[in-house]
Coordinates of C-alpha atoms in Angstrom, one line a residue:
X1 CA 80.7 300.0 -80.8
X2 CA 80.6 297.9 -78.0
X3 CA 82.5 300.8 -75.6
X4 CA 78.9 302.4 -76.0
X5 CA 76.8 299.4 -74.9
X6 CA 76.3 300.3 -71.4
X7 CA 75.0 303.9 -72.3
X8 CA 73.1 302.5 -74.8
X9 CA 71.1 300.3 -72.2
X10 CA 71.0 302.7 -69.9
X11 CA 69.5 305.2 -72.4
X12 CA 67.0 302.5 -73.7
X13 CA 65.8 301.3 -70.1
X14 CA 64.9 305.3 -69.2
X15 CA 62.9 305.8 -72.5
X16 CA 61.0 302.6 -72.1
X17 CA 60.1 303.3 -68.6
X18 CA 59.3 307.0 -69.0
X19 CA 55.6 307.3 -68.7
X20 CA 55.4 310.1 -71.0
X21 CA 57.5 308.9 -73.7
X22 CA 56.0 308.4 -77.2
X23 CA 55.0 304.7 -77.9
X24 CA 57.3 304.7 -81.3
X25 CA 60.3 305.7 -78.8
X26 CA 59.5 303.0 -76.2
X27 CA 59.3 300.2 -79.1
X28 CA 62.6 301.4 -80.7
X29 CA 64.1 301.4 -76.9
X30 CA 62.6 297.7 -76.2
X31 CA 63.9 296.7 -80.1
X32 CA 67.2 298.0 -79.3
X33 CA 67.5 296.2 -75.7
X34 CA 66.2 293.2 -77.1
X35 CA 69.3 293.2 -79.8
X36 CA 71.8 293.9 -77.1
X37 CA 70.7 290.4 -75.4
X38 CA 72.8 288.4 -77.7
X39 CA 75.7 290.5 -76.0
X40 CA 74.4 290.9 -72.4
X41 CA 72.0 287.9 -71.6
X42 CA 72.3 288.9 -67.9
X43 CA 70.2 292.0 -68.6
X44 CA 66.9 290.0 -69.6
X45 CA 65.7 289.7 -65.8
X46 CA 65.8 293.5 -65.9
X47 CA 63.8 293.8 -69.4
X48 CA 61.2 291.3 -68.6
X49 CA 60.4 293.5 -65.2
X50 CA 60.1 296.7 -67.3
X51 CA 57.7 294.8 -69.6
X52 CA 55.7 293.4 -66.8
X53 CA 55.4 297.1 -65.3
X54 CA 54.7 298.5 -68.5
X55 CA 52.1 296.0 -70.2
X56 CA 49.1 296.8 -68.2
X57 CA 49.4 300.5 -69.2
X58 CA 50.2 300.5 -72.8
X59 CA 48.9 300.3 -76.1
X60 CA 48.1 297.7 -78.2
X61 CA 51.4 298.4 -80.2
X62 CA 53.7 298.3 -77.7
X63 CA 51.8 295.4 -76.1
X64 CA 52.2 293.3 -79.6
X65 CA 55.8 294.4 -79.6
X66 CA 56.4 293.2 -75.8
X67 CA 55.0 289.9 -76.5
X68 CA 57.6 289.6 -79.5
X69 CA 60.5 290.5 -77.5
X70 CA 59.7 287.8 -74.7
X71 CA 59.3 285.3 -77.4
X72 CA 62.6 286.1 -78.9
X73 CA 64.4 286.3 -75.1
X74 CA 62.6 282.8 -74.4
X75 CA 64.5 281.5 -77.5
X76 CA 67.6 282.8 -76.2
X77 CA 67.2 281.6 -72.9
X78 CA 67.2 278.0 -74.2
X79 CA 70.5 278.0 -75.3

């Protein structure tokens, strides 16, 4: 439900930016954040910043997901 979106955004940001979190959890958090961009395009700047910070120290799988999310974000930004 929409009433829980803010809580979900905060939780996903915390999980994605947690250095000790498992890769699968980070990927899932990033995917959820990208899905919420449809409702809250104003968080795209924060997500981009998080990705820029996380990519240099991340695994190949997480880097790939970050690229996919950035492509999706660029498409959303065009509209």
